[in-house]
CSV table of C-alpha atoms in Angstrom, one decimal:
chain,number,residue,atom,x,y,z
A,1,UNK,CA,154.4,-53.0,97.1
A,2,UNK,CA,150.7,-53.2,95.7
A,3,UNK,CA,150.1,-52.4,99.7
A,4,UNK,CA,152.7,-49.6,99.5
A,5,UNK,CA,151.0,-47.9,96.6
A,6,UNK,CA,147.3,-48.6,98.2
A,7,UNK,CA,148.8,-46.9,101.2
A,8,UNK,CA,150.0,-44.0,99.9
A,9,UNK,CA,147.1,-43.7,97.7
A,10,UNK,CA,145.0,-43.6,100.7
A,11,UNK,CA,146.8,-41.3,102.2
A,12,UNK,CA,147.0,-38.9,99.0
A,13,UNK,CA,143.0,-39.0,98.3
A,14,UNK,CA,142.9,-38.3,102.4
A,15,UNK,CA,145.4,-35.4,102.2
A,16,UNK,CA,143.4,-34.1,99.3
A,17,UNK,CA,140.6,-35.0,101.1
A,18,UNK,CA,141.5,-32.7,104.3
A,19,UNK,CA,142.6,-29.7,101.3
A,20,UNK,CA,139.3,-30.0,100.1
A,21,UNK,CA,137.5,-29.4,103.4
A,22,UNK,CA,139.9,-26.6,104.5
A,23,UNK,CA,138.9,-24.3,101.2
A,24,UNK,CA,134.7,-25.1,102.1
A,25,UNK,CA,132.6,-22.2,103.5
A,26,UNK,CA,129.3,-22.0,104.1
A,27,UNK,CA,127.7,-18.1,103.7
A,28,UNK,CA,124.7,-17.2,106.0
A,29,UNK,CA,121.7,-15.9,104.0
A,30,UNK,CA,122.2,-12.5,105.9
A,31,UNK,CA,126.4,-12.3,105.3
A,32,UNK,CA,128.5,-12.0,101.9
A,33,UNK,CA,131.8,-13.0,101.4
A,34,UNK,CA,134.8,-10.7,100.4
A,35,UNK,CA,138.0,-13.3,99.0
A,36,UNK,CA,141.4,-12.3,98.7
A,37,UNK,CA,143.4,-13.9,97.0
A,38,UNK,CA,147.7,-13.7,98.0
A,39,UNK,CA,146.0,-10.2,99.0
A,40,UNK,CA,144.2,-9.3,95.8
A,41,UNK,CA,140.8,-8.1,96.1
A,42,UNK,CA,138.9,-10.9,94.0
A,43,UNK,CA,136.0,-8.9,91.7
A,44,UNK,CA,133.1,-11.7,93.0
A,45,UNK,CA,131.2,-11.5,96.1
A,46,UNK,CA,130.4,-14.8,97.3
A,47,UNK,CA,126.7,-15.0,98.3
A,48,UNK,CA,125.1,-17.1,100.7
A,49,UNK,CA,124.9,-20.8,100.6
A,50,UNK,CA,128.3,-22.8,100.1
A,51,UNK,CA,131.0,-21.8,98.8
A,52,UNK,CA,134.8,-23.3,98.2
A,53,UNK,CA,137.8,-21.2,98.5
A,54,UNK,CA,141.6,-22.0,97.8
A,55,UNK,CA,143.0,-23.2,101.2
A,56,UNK,CA,146.2,-21.5,102.1
A,57,UNK,CA,146.1,-18.8,99.0
A,58,UNK,CA,142.4,-17.5,99.3
A,59,UNK,CA,141.0,-15.7,102.5
A,60,UNK,CA,137.4,-15.3,102.9
A,61,UNK,CA,136.0,-12.3,105.1
A,62,UNK,CA,132.6,-12.3,106.1
A,63,UNK,CA,130.5,-9.1,106.2
A,64,UNK,CA,127.0,-8.6,108.2
A,65,UNK,CA,124.4,-7.4,106.0
A,66,UNK,CA,122.0,-7.3,108.7
A,67,UNK,CA,120.9,-3.7,109.9
A,68,UNK,CA,123.2,-2.5,113.3
A,69,UNK,CA,121.9,-0.7,116.0
A,70,UNK,CA,124.5,1.2,117.7
A,71,UNK,CA,124.5,3.7,120.7
A,72,UNK,CA,125.9,6.6,120.8
A,73,UNK,CA,127.7,7.6,124.0
A,74,UNK,CA,126.9,10.5,125.8
A,75,UNK,CA,128.2,13.6,124.6
A,76,UNK,CA,129.0,16.8,126.7
A,77,UNK,CA,128.3,20.3,124.7
A,78,UNK,CA,127.6,24.0,125.4
A,79,UNK,CA,124.1,25.0,123.1
A,80,UNK,CA,124.0,28.3,121.3
A,81,UNK,CA,122.5,29.9,123.7
A,82,UNK,CA,125.2,28.7,126.5
A,83,UNK,CA,123.5,25.9,128.3
A,84,UNK,CA,125.6,23.0,129.4
A,85,UNK,CA,123.7,19.6,128.1
A,86,UNK,CA,124.3,16.0,128.3
A,87,UNK,CA,123.2,14.5,124.7
A,88,UNK,CA,123.1,10.6,123.7
A,89,UNK,CA,121.4,8.8,120.6
A,90,UNK,CA,121.4,6.0,119.0
A,91,UNK,CA,122.0,5.1,114.9
A,92,UNK,CA,121.0,2.3,112.8
A,93,UNK,CA,123.0,2.1,109.7
A,94,UNK,CA,123.9,-1.1,107.3
A,95,UNK,CA,126.6,-2.2,104.7
A,96,UNK,CA,125.7,-2.1,101.5
A,97,UNK,CA,128.6,-2.9,99.4
A,98,UNK,CA,130.9,-5.7,101.6
A,99,UNK,CA,133.8,-4.9,99.2
A,100,UNK,CA,134.3,-1.5,100.6
A,101,UNK,CA,133.1,-2.3,103.9
A,102,UNK,CA,136.7,-4.4,103.9
A,103,UNK,CA,139.0,-2.5,101.7
A,104,UNK,CA,138.2,1.3,102.4
A,105,UNK,CA,137.9,1.0,105.8
A,106,UNK,CA,139.8,-0.6,108.7
A,107,UNK,CA,136.8,-1.2,110.9
A,108,UNK,CA,133.5,0.3,109.8
A,109,UNK,CA,131.7,0.0,113.0
A,110,UNK,CA,134.3,1.6,114.7
A,111,UNK,CA,135.0,4.6,111.9
A,112,UNK,CA,130.8,5.2,112.1
A,113,UNK,CA,130.8,5.0,115.6
A,114,UNK,CA,133.7,8.2,116.0
A,115,UNK,CA,131.8,9.8,112.9
A,116,UNK,CA,128.5,9.8,114.8
A,117,UNK,CA,130.1,10.8,118.2
A,118,UNK,CA,132.0,13.9,116.0
A,119,UNK,CA,129.2,15.0,114.3
A,120,UNK,CA,126.4,14.7,117.5
A,121,UNK,CA,129.1,17.5,119.6
A,122,UNK,CA,128.5,19.8,116.1
A,123,UNK,CA,124.7,19.3,116.5
A,124,UNK,CA,124.9,20.6,120.1
A,125,UNK,CA,127.0,23.2,119.3
A,126,UNK,CA,124.7,24.8,116.3
A,127,UNK,CA,121.0,24.3,118.0
A,128,UNK,CA,119.3,25.7,120.9
A,129,UNK,CA,117.9,24.3,124.0
A,130,UNK,CA,114.4,24.5,122.4
A,131,UNK,CA,115.7,22.6,119.5
A,132,UNK,CA,117.0,20.1,121.2
A,133,UNK,CA,114.0,19.2,123.5
A,134,UNK,CA,110.7,20.1,120.4
A,135,UNK,CA,112.2,20.2,117.7
A,136,UNK,CA,114.6,17.1,117.6
A,137,UNK,CA,113.4,15.5,113.9
A,138,UNK,CA,115.2,18.3,112.2
A,139,UNK,CA,118.1,17.5,114.4
A,140,UNK,CA,118.2,13.9,113.5
A,141,UNK,CA,117.9,14.7,109.8
A,142,UNK,CA,120.9,17.1,110.2
A,143,UNK,CA,122.7,14.5,112.3
A,144,UNK,CA,121.8,11.7,110.0
A,145,UNK,CA,123.0,13.9,106.6
A,146,UNK,CA,126.5,14.4,108.9
A,147,UNK,CA,127.1,10.9,109.3
A,148,UNK,CA,126.0,9.1,105.9
A,149,UNK,CA,128.0,11.5,103.6
A,150,UNK,CA,131.9,9.9,104.6
A,151,UNK,CA,129.6,6.5,105.4
A,152,UNK,CA,128.8,5.8,101.6
A,153,UNK,CA,132.5,5.6,101.1
A,154,UNK,CA,133.0,2.9,103.4
A,155,UNK,CA,130.1,1.0,101.7
A,156,UNK,CA,127.4,1.5,104.6
A,157,UNK,CA,124.6,3.3,104.1
A,158,UNK,CA,123.0,4.9,107.5
A,159,UNK,CA,119.3,4.4,107.9
A,160,UNK,CA,118.2,6.2,110.9
A,161,UNK,CA,119.6,8.5,113.6
A,162,UNK,CA,117.8,8.9,117.1
A,163,UNK,CA,118.5,11.7,119.9
A,164,UNK,CA,117.3,9.8,123.1
A,165,UNK,CA,117.7,11.9,126.2
A,166,UNK,CA,119.1,15.4,126.8
A,167,UNK,CA,120.2,16.1,130.5
A,168,UNK,CA,120.5,19.3,131.9
A,169,UNK,CA,121.6,20.4,134.9
A,170,UNK,CA,119.6,20.8,138.1
A,171,UNK,CA,119.9,24.6,138.2
A,172,UNK,CA,118.5,24.6,134.7
A,173,UNK,CA,115.8,22.0,135.5
A,174,UNK,CA,114.7,23.9,138.4
A,175,UNK,CA,114.4,27.0,136.4
A,176,UNK,CA,112.5,25.3,134.1
A,177,UNK,CA,109.7,23.9,136.1
A,178,UNK,CA,109.7,27.8,137.4
A,179,UNK,CA,108.9,28.9,134.3
A,180,UNK,CA,106.1,26.1,133.9
A,181,UNK,CA,104.8,26.7,136.5
A,182,UNK,CA,104.5,30.6,136.4
A,183,UNK,CA,103.6,30.2,132.3
A,184,UNK,CA,100.5,27.7,133.6
A,185,UNK,CA,99.6,29.8,136.3
A,186,UNK,CA,99.3,33.4,134.3
A,187,UNK,CA,96.9,31.1,132.0
A,188,UNK,CA,94.8,29.8,134.6
A,189,UNK,CA,94.3,33.3,135.6
A,190,UNK,CA,93.1,34.1,132.6
A,191,UNK,CA,91.3,31.5,131.9
A,192,UNK,CA,89.9,32.1,135.6
A,193,UNK,CA,89.1,36.5,134.4
A,194,UNK,CA,87.8,35.0,131.1
A,195,UNK,CA,85.2,32.7,133.1
A,196,UNK,CA,84.2,35.9,135.5
A,197,UNK,CA,83.3,38.2,133.0
A,198,UNK,CA,81.2,35.8,131.1
A,199,UNK,CA,79.4,34.8,134.1
A,200,UNK,CA,78.9,38.6,135.1
A,201,UNK,CA,77.2,39.1,131.8
A,202,UNK,CA,75.3,36.2,132.5
A,203,UNK,CA,73.9,37.1,136.0
A,204,UNK,CA,73.2,40.7,134.5
A,205,UNK,CA,71.7,39.3,132.1
A,206,UNK,CA,69.6,36.5,134.7
A,207,UNK,CA,68.9,39.9,137.4
A,208,UNK,CA,67.0,41.8,134.6
A,209,UNK,CA,64.7,39.1,133.7
A,210,UNK,CA,64.6,38.1,137.7
A,211,UNK,CA,63.2,42.5,138.3
A,212,UNK,CA,60.9,42.0,136.1
A,213,UNK,CA,58.9,38.6,137.7
A,214,UNK,CA,60.1,38.9,141.6
A,215,UNK,CA,58.4,35.7,142.1
A,216,UNK,CA,61.4,34.3,140.0
A,217,UNK,CA,63.7,35.2,143.1
A,218,UNK,CA,61.1,33.4,145.0
A,219,UNK,CA,61.6,30.2,143.0
A,220,UNK,CA,65.4,30.6,142.5
A,221,UNK,CA,66.0,30.7,146.6
A,222,UNK,CA,64.0,27.1,146.1
A,223,UNK,CA,65.6,25.7,143.8
A,224,UNK,CA,68.8,26.6,146.0
A,225,UNK,CA,67.5,24.9,149.1
A,226,UNK,CA,66.5,21.9,147.0
A,227,UNK,CA,70.5,21.9,145.7
A,228,UNK,CA,71.7,22.4,149.3
A,229,UNK,CA,69.1,19.2,151.1
A,230,UNK,CA,70.6,17.2,148.2
A,231,UNK,CA,73.8,17.1,149.9
A,232,UNK,CA,73.0,15.5,152.9
A,233,UNK,CA,74.0,18.5,155.4
A,234,UNK,CA,73.5,18.9,159.2
A,235,UNK,CA,73.1,22.4,158.8
A,236,UNK,CA,71.1,24.1,156.2
A,237,UNK,CA,71.0,27.7,155.7
A,238,UNK,CA,68.4,29.5,154.2
A,239,UNK,CA,68.6,33.3,152.9
A,240,UNK,CA,66.1,35.4,154.6
A,241,UNK,CA,65.0,39.2,152.9
A,242,UNK,CA,66.4,41.7,155.4
A,243,UNK,CA,63.3,43.2,154.1
A,244,UNK,CA,60.9,40.8,155.3
A,245,UNK,CA,62.2,41.1,158.9
A,246,UNK,CA,61.8,45.1,158.6
A,247,UNK,CA,57.7,44.8,157.3
A,248,UNK,CA,57.4,42.4,160.3
A,249,UNK,CA,58.8,44.5,162.8
A,250,UNK,CA,57.0,47.9,161.8
A,251,UNK,CA,54.1,45.6,161.7
A,252,UNK,CA,54.2,45.2,165.8
A,253,UNK,CA,54.6,48.1,166.9
A,254,UNK,CA,50.8,50.2,167.5
A,255,UNK,CA,49.4,52.7,165.8
A,256,UNK,CA,50.3,56.3,167.7
A,257,UNK,CA,46.9,58.6,167.9
A,258,UNK,CA,47.1,62.4,168.1
A,259,UNK,CA,45.2,62.3,171.3
A,260,UNK,CA,48.1,60.6,173.2
A,261,UNK,CA,50.4,62.8,172.6
A,262,UNK,CA,51.5,64.5,176.0
A,263,UNK,CA,51.6,67.7,177.4
A,264,UNK,CA,54.6,69.2,179.2
A,265,UNK,CA,53.3,70.6,182.4
A,266,UNK,CA,54.2,74.4,182.8
A,267,UNK,CA,56.5,75.2,185.3
A,268,UNK,CA,55.6,77.6,188.4
A,269,UNK,CA,58.0,80.1,189.4
A,270,UNK,CA,58.6,80.1,193.3
A,271,UNK,CA,60.2,83.0,195.4
A,272,UNK,CA,63.7,82.9,196.3
A,273,UNK,CA,64.8,82.0,200.1
A,274,UNK,CA,67.3,83.9,200.0
A,275,UNK,CA,66.7,87.4,201.5
A,276,UNK,CA,68.4,90.2,199.4
A,277,UNK,CA,71.8,91.1,200.4
A,278,UNK,CA,72.6,95.0,201.0
A,279,UNK,CA,75.5,96.8,198.5
A,280,UNK,CA,78.2,98.3,200.5
A,281,UNK,CA,77.1,101.8,199.8
A,282,UNK,CA,74.0,101.5,202.7
A,283,UNK,CA,76.2,100.1,205.0
A,284,UNK,CA,78.7,102.8,204.9
A,285,UNK,CA,75.8,105.4,205.4
A,286,UNK,CA,74.5,103.7,208.4
A,287,UNK,CA,78.3,103.5,210.0
A,288,UNK,CA,78.0,107.7,209.7
A,289,UNK,CA,74.9,108.4,210.9
């Protein structure tokens, strides 16, 4: 009899221990526990550490309170200036109210993902292509406000939304590349023309200074020779003044004296060797005689 009582007591204790162990839960530091007793929400949210629930009566759902990084799938859309683009983004959010995240929405992560996709499409349709490429900070703020408004009722806070990449059609890429190239060429030509204008003014001033001192031109020539010789070239081209060649050419010609001027010979008139021809009238008279 005693043995049966002892065995029964051991059995009851074992069952009680198993029952207690079944109600033991451990909540991690970055989690919060939401308890539903018979389907009814308990107002107290369990904090991190060891906690107990009533087995088979209470149900504990753990909610992660860390910041979640969720990529938003790329969305195709048409901008306000009728350009087809493909935009993807990334969203950072966290749960601030564990009870609302469990009660108010079935799956808060899926809900945030769907809201982010629809908001991204809406932002694409309201923006120009230049805004998507250069003014992303403003678009990120607008996208964050659009997602955060319904997410507050789910116990979720949107920390940050970033547009990652904007994909353009190949034809648009080529057009933008040609436009950028033309703009860079235009700026290069303007800068080159401005440099030529400034250089021409400086050269005009230098020419005025050198005209006052002719020796400065010769010094400039020697500086040019030194600069060219420093390049270790096999051929050296020296500019030579044409005036100096003309001077040397005039120096080689002998001076002309007035006595050495030759006189033109006088041509004598010689008698003609042919006899004068008789006229027809004289011939006719001889025939009559």
